[in-house]
Short mmCIF file of C-alpha atoms in Angstrom, two decimals:
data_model
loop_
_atom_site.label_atom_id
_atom_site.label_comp_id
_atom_site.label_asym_id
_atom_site.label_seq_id
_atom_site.Cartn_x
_atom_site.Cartn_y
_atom_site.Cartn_z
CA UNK V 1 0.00 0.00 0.00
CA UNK V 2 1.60 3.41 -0.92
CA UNK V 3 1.48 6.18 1.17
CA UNK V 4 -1.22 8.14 -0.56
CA UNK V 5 -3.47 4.78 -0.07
CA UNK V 6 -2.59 4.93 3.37
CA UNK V 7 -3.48 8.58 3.84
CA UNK V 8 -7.00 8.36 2.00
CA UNK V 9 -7.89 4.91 4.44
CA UNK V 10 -7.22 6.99 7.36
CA UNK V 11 -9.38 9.98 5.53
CA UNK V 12 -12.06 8.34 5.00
CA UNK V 13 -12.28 6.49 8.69
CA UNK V 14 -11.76 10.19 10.42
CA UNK V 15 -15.00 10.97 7.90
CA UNK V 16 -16.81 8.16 8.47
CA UNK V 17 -16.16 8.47 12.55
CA UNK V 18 -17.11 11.95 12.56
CA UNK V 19 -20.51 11.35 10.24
CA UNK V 20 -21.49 8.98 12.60
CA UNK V 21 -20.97 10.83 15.60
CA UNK V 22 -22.66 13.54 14.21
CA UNK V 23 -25.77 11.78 13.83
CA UNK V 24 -26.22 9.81 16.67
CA UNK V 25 -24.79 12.82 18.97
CA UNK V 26 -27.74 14.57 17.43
CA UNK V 27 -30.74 11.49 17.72
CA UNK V 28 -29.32 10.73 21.11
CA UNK V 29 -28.50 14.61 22.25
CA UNK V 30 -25.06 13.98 23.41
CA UNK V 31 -22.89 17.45 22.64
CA UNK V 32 -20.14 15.06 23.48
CA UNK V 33 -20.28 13.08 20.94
CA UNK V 34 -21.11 16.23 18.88
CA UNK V 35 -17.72 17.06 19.85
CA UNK V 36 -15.82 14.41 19.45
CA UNK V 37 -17.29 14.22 15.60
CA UNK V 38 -15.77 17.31 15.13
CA UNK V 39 -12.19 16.26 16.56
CA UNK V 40 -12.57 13.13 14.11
CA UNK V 41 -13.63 15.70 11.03
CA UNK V 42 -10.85 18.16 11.95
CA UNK V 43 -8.08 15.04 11.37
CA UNK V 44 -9.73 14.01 8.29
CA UNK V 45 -9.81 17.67 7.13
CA UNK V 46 -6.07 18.27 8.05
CA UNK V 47 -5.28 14.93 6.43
CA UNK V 48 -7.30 15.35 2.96
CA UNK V 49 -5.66 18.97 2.84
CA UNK V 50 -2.06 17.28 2.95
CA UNK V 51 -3.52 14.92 0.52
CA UNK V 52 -4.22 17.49 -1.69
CA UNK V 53 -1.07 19.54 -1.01
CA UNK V 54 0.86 16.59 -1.76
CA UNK V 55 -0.97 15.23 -5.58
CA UNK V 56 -0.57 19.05 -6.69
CA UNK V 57 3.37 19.21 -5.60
CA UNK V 58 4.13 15.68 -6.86
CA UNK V 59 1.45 15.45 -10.10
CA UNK V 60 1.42 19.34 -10.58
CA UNK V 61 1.64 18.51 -15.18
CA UNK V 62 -1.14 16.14 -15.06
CA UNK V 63 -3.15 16.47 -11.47
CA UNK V 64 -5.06 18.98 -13.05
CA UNK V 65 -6.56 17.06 -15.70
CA UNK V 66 -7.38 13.80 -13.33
CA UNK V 67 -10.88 13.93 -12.34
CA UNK V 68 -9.62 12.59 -8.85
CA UNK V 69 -8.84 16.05 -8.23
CA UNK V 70 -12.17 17.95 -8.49
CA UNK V 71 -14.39 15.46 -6.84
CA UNK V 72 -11.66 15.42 -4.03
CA UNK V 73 -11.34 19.38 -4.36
CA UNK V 74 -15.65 19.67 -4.26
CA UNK V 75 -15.78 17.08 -0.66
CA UNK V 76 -12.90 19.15 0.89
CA UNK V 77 -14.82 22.40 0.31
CA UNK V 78 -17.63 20.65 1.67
CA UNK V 79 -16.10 20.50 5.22
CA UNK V 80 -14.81 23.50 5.01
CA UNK V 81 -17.74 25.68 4.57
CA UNK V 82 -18.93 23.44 7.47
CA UNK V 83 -16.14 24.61 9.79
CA UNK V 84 -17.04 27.87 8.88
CA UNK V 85 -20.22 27.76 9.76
CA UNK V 86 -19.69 25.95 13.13
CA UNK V 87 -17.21 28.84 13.97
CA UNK V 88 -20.07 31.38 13.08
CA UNK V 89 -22.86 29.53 14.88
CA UNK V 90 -21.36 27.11 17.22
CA UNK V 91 -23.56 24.33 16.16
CA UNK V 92 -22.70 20.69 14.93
CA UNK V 93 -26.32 19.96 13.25
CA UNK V 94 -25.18 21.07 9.47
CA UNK V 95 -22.38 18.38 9.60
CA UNK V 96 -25.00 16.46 9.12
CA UNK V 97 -25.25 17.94 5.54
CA UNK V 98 -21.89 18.16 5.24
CA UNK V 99 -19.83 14.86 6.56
CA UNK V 100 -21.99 12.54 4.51
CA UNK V 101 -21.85 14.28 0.91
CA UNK V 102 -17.69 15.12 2.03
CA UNK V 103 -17.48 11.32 2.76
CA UNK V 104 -19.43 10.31 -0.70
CA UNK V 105 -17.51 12.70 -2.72
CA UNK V 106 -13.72 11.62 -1.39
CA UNK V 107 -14.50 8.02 -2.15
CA UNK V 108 -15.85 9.00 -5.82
CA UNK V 109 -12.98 10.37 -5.86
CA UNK V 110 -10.70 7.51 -5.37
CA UNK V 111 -13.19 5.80 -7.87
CA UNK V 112 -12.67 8.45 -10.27
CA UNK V 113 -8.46 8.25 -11.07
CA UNK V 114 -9.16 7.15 -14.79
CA UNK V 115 -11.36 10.14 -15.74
CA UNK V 116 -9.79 13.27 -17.38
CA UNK V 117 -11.08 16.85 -17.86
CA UNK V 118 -10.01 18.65 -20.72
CA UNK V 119 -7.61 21.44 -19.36
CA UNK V 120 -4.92 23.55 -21.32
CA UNK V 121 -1.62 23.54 -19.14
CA UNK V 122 -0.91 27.01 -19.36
CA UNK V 123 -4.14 28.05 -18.17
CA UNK V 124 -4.34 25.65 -15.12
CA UNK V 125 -3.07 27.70 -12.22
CA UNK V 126 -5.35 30.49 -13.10
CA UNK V 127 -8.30 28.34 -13.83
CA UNK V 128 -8.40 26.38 -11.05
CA UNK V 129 -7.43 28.83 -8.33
CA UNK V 130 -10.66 31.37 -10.03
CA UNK V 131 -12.43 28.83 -11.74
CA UNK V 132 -12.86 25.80 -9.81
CA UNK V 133 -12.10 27.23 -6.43
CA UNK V 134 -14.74 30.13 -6.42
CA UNK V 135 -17.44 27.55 -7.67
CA UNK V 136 -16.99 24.68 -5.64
CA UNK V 137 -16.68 26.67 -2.45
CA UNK V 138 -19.54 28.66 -3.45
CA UNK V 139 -21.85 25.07 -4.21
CA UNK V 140 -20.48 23.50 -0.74
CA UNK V 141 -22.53 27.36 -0.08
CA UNK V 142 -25.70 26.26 -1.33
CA UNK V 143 -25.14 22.97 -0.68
CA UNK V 144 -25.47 23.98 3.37
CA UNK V 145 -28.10 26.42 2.14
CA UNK V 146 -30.48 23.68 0.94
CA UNK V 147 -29.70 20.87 3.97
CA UNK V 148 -30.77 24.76 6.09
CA UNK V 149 -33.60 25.00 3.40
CA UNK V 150 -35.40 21.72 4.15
CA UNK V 151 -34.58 21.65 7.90
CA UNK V 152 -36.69 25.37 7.93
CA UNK V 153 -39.42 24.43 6.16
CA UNK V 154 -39.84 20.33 7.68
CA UNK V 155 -39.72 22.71 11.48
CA UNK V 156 -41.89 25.43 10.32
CA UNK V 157 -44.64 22.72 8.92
CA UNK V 158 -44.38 20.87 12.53
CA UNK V 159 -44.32 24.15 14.57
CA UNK V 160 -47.27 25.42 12.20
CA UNK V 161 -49.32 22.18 12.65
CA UNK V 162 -48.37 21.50 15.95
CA UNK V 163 -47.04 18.61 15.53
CA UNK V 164 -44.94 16.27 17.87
CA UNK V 165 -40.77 16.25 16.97
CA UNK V 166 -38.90 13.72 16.34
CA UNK V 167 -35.82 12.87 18.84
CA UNK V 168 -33.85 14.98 16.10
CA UNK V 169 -36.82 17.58 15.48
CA UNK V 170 -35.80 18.36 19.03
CA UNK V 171 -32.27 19.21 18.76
CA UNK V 172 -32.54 21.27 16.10
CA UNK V 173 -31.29 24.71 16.05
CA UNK V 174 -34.34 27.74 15.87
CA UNK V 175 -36.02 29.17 12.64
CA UNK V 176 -33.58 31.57 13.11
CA UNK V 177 -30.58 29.88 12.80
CA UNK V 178 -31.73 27.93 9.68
CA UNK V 179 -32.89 31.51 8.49
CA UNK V 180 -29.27 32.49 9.05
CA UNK V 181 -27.18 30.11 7.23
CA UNK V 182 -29.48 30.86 4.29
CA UNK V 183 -28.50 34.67 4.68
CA UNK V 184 -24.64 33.86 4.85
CA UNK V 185 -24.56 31.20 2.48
CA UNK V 186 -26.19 33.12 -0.23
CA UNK V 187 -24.56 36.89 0.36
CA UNK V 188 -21.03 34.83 0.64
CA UNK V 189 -22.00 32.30 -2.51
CA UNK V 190 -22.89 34.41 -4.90
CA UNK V 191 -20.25 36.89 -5.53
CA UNK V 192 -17.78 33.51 -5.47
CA UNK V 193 -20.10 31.83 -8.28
CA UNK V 194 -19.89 34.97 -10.00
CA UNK V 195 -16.21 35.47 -9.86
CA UNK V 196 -16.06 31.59 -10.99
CA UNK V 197 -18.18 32.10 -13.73
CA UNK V 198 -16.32 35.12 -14.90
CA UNK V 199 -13.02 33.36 -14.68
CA UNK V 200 -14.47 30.81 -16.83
CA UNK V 201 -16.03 32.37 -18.72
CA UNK V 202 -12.55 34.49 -19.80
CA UNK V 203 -10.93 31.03 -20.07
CA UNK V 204 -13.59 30.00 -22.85
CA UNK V 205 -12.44 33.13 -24.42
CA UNK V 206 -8.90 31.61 -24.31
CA UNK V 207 -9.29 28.73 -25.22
CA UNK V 208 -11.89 28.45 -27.86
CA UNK V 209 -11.52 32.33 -29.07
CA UNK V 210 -15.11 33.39 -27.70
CA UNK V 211 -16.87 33.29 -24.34
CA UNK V 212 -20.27 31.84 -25.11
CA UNK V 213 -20.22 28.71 -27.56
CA UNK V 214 -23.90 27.19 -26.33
CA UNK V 215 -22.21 24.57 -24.85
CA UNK V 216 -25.07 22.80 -22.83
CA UNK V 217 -22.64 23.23 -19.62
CA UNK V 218 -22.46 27.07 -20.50
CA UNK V 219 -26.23 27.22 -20.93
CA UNK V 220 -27.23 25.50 -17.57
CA UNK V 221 -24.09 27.23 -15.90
CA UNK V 222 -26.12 30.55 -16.92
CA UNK V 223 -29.32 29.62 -15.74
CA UNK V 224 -28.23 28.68 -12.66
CA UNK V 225 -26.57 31.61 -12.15
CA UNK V 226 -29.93 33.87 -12.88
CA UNK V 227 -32.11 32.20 -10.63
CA UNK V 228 -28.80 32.45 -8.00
CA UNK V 229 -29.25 36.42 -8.76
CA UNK V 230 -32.61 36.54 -8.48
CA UNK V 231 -32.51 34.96 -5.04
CA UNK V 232 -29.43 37.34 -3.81
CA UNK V 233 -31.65 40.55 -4.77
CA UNK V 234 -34.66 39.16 -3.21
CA UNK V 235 -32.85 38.08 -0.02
CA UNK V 236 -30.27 41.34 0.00
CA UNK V 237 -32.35 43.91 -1.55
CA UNK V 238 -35.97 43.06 -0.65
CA UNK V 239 -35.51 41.36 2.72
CA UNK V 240 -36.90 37.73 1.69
CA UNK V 241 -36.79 35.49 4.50
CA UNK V 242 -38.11 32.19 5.48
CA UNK V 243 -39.74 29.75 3.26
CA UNK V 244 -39.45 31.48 0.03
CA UNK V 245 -35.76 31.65 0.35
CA UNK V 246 -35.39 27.95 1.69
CA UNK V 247 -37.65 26.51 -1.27
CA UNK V 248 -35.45 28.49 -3.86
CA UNK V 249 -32.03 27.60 -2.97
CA UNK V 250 -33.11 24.32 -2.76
CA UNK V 251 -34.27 24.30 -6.28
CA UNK V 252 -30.64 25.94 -7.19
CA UNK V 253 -29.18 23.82 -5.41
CA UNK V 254 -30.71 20.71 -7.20
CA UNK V 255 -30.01 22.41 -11.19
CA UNK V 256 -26.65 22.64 -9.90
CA UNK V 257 -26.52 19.08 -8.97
CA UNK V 258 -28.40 17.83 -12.60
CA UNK V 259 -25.41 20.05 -14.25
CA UNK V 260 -22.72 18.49 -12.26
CA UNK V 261 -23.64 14.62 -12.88
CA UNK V 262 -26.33 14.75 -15.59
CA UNK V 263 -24.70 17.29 -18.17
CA UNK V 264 -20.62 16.23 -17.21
CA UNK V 265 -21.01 12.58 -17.28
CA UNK V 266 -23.43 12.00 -20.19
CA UNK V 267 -23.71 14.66 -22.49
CA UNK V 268 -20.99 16.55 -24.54
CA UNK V 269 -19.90 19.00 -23.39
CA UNK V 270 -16.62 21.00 -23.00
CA UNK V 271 -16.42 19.97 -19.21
CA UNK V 272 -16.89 16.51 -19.63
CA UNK V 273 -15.29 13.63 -17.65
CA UNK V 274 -13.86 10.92 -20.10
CA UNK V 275 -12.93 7.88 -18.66
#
């Protein structure tokens, strides 16, 4: 076993460890274990970093064309919008959100080492530090603004009806804080997926000598990115809050997702993953 096989075993334990802490810290209310899921996700976070540290130093002329490396990239940001969030709110509940899909993504990961991107050399710094960066960080965003998003509006239907909790309906954090992350998530998201879409959009220009070529990626990309407007005027401008926020990041959230596995994997397009 090589050391990079070594690393991602002990990744994905700390992962796994802390995803199951997580939830049954929250069904049985233990903060403990809260805690210690935390302590597990902090090692696998320090460890996947190295592990990414370490594939761009050693693989840095073809690392950015293995589709190991974005799926990778897209879990780590995962956990670390999570971290930011439990610094902001001191609450463990949206690992639940985040561990599992940070967990899922680092083992497609490892599943993914024979799949290539199409990626000019000379551009790849520059296009994955704008590119890539600003838009995975900013769907990990919406990603956390969703899991908020359904939380909200499954409490708000049992507070409305008066209806009994669950064990986890219980420990949930307020309206409020649900309310919040949906705030943060969108004013921080959407400048990123704006500066990601401009950096690619300038790479297209590059590359293929003009910014818009109706590639199916492009169009969807677009789309997404006027319903993600829409949604930061209506929650910055004209003080949306609540359900109506919740319901649409959810349904951004979910285009975003169809993009990323429908349109990449089985349609062609110039950000397609080729085995």
């Amino acid at each position: 076993m090589t050391l990079f096989e070594v690393f991602q075993c002990i990744i994905i334990t700390c992962y796994l460890t802390g995803m199951t802490l997580f939830f049954v810290g929250t069904i049985k209310n233990n903060p403990v274990l809260g805690k210690l899921g935390n302590f597990a996700a902090i090692g696998g976070f320090a460890l996947h970093t190295l592990d990414l540290i370490l594939a761009v130093s050693l693989y840095r002329g073809t690392i950015f064309s293995d589709g190991y490396f974005y799926f990778s990239l897209l879990g780590w940001s995962f956990i670390l919008v999570y971290f930011g969030l439990w610094w902001k709110l001191r609450s463990t509940f949206f690992a639940l959100t985040a561990s599992p899909l940070a967990l899922l993504l680092f083992i497609i990961s490892l599943a993914s080492q024979s799949l290539k991107v199409n990626l000019p050399a000379h551009l790849a710094g520059l296009f994955v530090g704008l590119h890539i960066g600003t838009i995975f960080v900013s769907i990990a965003l919406m990603a956390m603004a969703a899991g908020a998003g359904v939380a909200f509006i499954y409490l708000n239907n049992k507070i409305k009806t008066k209806a009994n909790l669950s064990a986890m309906g219980k420990e949930m954090p307020s309206l409020n804080t649900f309310d919040n992350v949906n705030h943060w998530s969108i004013l921080i998201g959407f400048p990123l997926y704006t500066l990601g879409l401009a950096a690619g959009f300038l790479w297209a220009r590059s590359t293929f000598t003009r910014m818009f070529s109706w590639d199916p990626k492009e169009i969807v990309t677009l789309v997404v990115w006027f319903l993600f407007a829409f949604l930061f005027h209506q929650r910055m401008v004209m003080g949306w809050r609540g359900k109506k926020p919740a319901i649409l990041v959810i349904i951004v959230f979910i285009i975003t997702m169809i993009s990323l596995w429908g349109i990449n994997f089985f349609i062609p397009t110039h950000h397609s993953f080729k085995v």
